[in-house]
Coordinates of C-alpha atoms in Angstrom, one line a residue:
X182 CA 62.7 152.1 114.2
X183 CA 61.0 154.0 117.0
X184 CA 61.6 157.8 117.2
X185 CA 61.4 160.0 120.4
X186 CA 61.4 163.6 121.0
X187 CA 63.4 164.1 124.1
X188 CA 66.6 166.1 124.9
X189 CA 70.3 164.5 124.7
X190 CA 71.3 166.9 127.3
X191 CA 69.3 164.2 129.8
X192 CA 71.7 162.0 131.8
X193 CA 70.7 158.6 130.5
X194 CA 73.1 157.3 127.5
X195 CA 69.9 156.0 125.6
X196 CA 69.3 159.6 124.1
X197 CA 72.2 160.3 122.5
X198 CA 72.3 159.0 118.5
X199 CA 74.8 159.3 116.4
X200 CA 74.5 157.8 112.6
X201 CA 73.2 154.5 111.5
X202 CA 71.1 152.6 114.2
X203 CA 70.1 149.8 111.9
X204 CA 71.9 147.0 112.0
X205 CA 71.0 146.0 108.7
X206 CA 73.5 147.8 106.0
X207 CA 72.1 148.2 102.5
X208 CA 75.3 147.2 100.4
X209 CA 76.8 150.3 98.9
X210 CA 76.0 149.8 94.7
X211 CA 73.1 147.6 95.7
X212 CA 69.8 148.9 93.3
X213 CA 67.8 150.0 96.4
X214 CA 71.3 151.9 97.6
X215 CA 71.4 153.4 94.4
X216 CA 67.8 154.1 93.9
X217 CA 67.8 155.8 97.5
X218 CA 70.9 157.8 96.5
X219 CA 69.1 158.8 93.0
X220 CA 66.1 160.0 95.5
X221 CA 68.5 162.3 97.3
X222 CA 70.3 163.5 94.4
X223 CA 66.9 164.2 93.0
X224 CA 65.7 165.9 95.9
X225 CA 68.1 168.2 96.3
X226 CA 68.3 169.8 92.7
X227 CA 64.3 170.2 93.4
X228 CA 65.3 172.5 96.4
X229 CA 68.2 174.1 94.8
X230 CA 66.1 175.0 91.7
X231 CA 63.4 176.1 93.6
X232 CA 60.9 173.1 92.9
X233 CA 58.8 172.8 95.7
X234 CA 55.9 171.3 94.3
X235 CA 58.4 168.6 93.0
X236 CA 59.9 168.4 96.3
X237 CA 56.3 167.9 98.3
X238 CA 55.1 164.8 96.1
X239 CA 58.2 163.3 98.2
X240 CA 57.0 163.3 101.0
X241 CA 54.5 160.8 103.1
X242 CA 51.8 162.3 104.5
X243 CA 52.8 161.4 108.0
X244 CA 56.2 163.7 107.4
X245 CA 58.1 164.6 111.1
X246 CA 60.5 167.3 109.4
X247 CA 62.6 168.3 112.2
X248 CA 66.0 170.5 112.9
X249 CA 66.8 170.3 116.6
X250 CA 69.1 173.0 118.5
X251 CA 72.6 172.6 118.7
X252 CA 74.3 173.5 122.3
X253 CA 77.9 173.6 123.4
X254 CA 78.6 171.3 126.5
X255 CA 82.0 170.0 128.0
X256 CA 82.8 167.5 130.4
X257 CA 81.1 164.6 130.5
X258 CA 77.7 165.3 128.9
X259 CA 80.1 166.5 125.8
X260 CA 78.6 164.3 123.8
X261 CA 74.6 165.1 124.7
X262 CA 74.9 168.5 122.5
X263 CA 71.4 168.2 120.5
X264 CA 68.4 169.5 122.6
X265 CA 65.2 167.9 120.7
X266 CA 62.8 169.7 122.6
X267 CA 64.0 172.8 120.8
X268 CA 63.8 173.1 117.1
X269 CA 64.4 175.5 114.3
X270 CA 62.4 173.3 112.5
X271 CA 59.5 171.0 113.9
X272 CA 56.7 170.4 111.1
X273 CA 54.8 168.1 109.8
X274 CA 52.9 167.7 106.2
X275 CA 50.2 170.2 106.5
X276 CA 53.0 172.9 108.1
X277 CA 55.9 171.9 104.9
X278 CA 52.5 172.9 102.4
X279 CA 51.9 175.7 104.3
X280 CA 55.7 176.8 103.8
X281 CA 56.0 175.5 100.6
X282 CA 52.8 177.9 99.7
X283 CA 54.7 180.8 101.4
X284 CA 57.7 180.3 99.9
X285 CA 56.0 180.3 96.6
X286 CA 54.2 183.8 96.8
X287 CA 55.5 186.1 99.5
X288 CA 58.0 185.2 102.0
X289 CA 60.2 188.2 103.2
X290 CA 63.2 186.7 103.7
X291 CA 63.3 185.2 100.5
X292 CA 62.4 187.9 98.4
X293 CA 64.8 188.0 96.5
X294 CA 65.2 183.9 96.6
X295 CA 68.3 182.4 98.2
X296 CA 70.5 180.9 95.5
X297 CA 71.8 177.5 97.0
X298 CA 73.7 174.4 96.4
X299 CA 72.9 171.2 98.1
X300 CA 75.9 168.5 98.1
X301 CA 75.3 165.3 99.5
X302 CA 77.7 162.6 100.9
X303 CA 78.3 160.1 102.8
X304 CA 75.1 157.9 102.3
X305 CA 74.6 155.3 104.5
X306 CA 71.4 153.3 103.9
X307 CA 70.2 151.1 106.7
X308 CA 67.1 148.6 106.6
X309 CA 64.0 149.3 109.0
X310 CA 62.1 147.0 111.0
X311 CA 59.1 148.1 108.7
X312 CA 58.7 146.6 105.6
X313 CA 59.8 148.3 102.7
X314 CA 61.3 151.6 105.2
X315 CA 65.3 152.5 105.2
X316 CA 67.1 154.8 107.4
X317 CA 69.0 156.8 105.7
X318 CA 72.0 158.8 107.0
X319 CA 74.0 161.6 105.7
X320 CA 75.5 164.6 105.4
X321 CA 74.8 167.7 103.8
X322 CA 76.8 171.0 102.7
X323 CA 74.6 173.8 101.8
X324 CA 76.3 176.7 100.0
X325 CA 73.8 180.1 99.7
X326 CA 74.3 183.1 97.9
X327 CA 72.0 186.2 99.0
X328 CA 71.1 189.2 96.6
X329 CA 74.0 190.7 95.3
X330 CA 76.7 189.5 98.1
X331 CA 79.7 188.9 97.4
X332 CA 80.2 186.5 100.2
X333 CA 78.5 183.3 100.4
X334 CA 77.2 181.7 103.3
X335 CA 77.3 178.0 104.2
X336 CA 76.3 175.6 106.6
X337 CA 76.8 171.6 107.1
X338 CA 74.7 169.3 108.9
X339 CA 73.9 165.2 108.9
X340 CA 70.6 164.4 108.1
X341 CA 68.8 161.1 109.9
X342 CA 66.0 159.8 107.3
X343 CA 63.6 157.5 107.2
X344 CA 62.1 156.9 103.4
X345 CA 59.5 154.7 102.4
X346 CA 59.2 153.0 99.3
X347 CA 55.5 153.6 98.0
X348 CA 54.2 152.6 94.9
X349 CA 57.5 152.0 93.4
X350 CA 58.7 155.4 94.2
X351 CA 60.8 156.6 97.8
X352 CA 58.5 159.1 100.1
X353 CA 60.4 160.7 103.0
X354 CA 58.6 160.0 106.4
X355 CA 60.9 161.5 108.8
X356 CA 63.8 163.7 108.7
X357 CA 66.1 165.0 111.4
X358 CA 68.8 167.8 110.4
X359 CA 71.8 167.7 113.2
X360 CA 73.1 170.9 111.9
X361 CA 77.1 171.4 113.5
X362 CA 76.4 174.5 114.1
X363 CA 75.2 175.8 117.6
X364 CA 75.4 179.6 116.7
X365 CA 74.1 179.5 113.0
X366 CA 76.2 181.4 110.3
X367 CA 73.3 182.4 108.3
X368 CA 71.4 185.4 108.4
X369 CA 67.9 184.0 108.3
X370 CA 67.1 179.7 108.6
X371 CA 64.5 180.4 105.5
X372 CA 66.2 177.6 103.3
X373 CA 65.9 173.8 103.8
X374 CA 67.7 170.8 104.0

């Protein structure tokens, strides 16, 4: 599968993606569905108990982390509403450490830490071209609860993966998070996805 970072909002059809490209399903219940789905389940009780170090050995060291910006548009470019040549997130391996590191010791707008819930559904699992890669669509709901709040803040999103399966185990190579948003409901973006 070939990834490009260009702008939906362009007037050729060929940048807009939504869901599943592959063409090859991995059956629902199948063991590399299920040890895919394991992987996400896993992954997101690292983030939401604060795990990072856990949550870096899954990733390749190639990782393209990205969250592109959302943008309201009618008519008929309605459907070209993610602008990837804007992101709220845009990093790679040495940038998540870096975070990760942060996030760790002394980030501001975490201090004190986000307390978050992760739920993940609709898991569609596609084959890559590569051997031994799988697309991996789905769709997230993040639930946070800051300091002593009373009101929680949430936000949903779909997330476009591509994991690898190295050395028995699932690495994430590439992540984009579509979040449905275009004016985000959050009071920082210090949390991820």
């Amino acid at each position: 599968m070939t990834w490009e970072t260009k702008s939906t909002a362009a007037p050729d059809s060929t940048t807009i993606i939504r869901g599943l490209v592959s063409r090859k399903r991995v059956p629902l219940g199948s063991p590399v569905y299920n040890a895919l789905l394991e992987t996400l389940y896993d992954e997101a009780a690292a983030l939401d108990e604060r795990r990072f170090d856990d949550w870096m050995a899954m990733f390749s060291e190639d990782l393209v982390y990205q969250a592109p910006i959302r943008i309201t548009r009618t008519g008929p470019n309605k459907d070209r509403d993610v602008m990837r040549t804007m992101f709220h997130f845009d990093e790679d391996y040495g940038s998540m450490q870096m975070r990760m590191g942060r996030l760790q010791k002394s980030a501001w707008a975490e201090d004190p830490p986000s307390r978050c819930r992760r739920f993940i559904t609709n898991v569609r699992i596609g084959e890559c071209e590569s051997a031994n890669e799988y697309e991996v669509v789905s769709y997230i709901y993040l639930e946070r609860s800051r300091g002593d709040s009373p009101d929680n803040e949430s936000m949903t999103a779909e997330r476009r993966d591509i994991w690898r399966k190295v050395d028995g185990e699932y690495k994430l190579a590439r992540r984009e998070i579509i979040v449905d948003q275009s004016v985000l409901g959050m009071s920082n973006f210090a949390v991820f996805f």
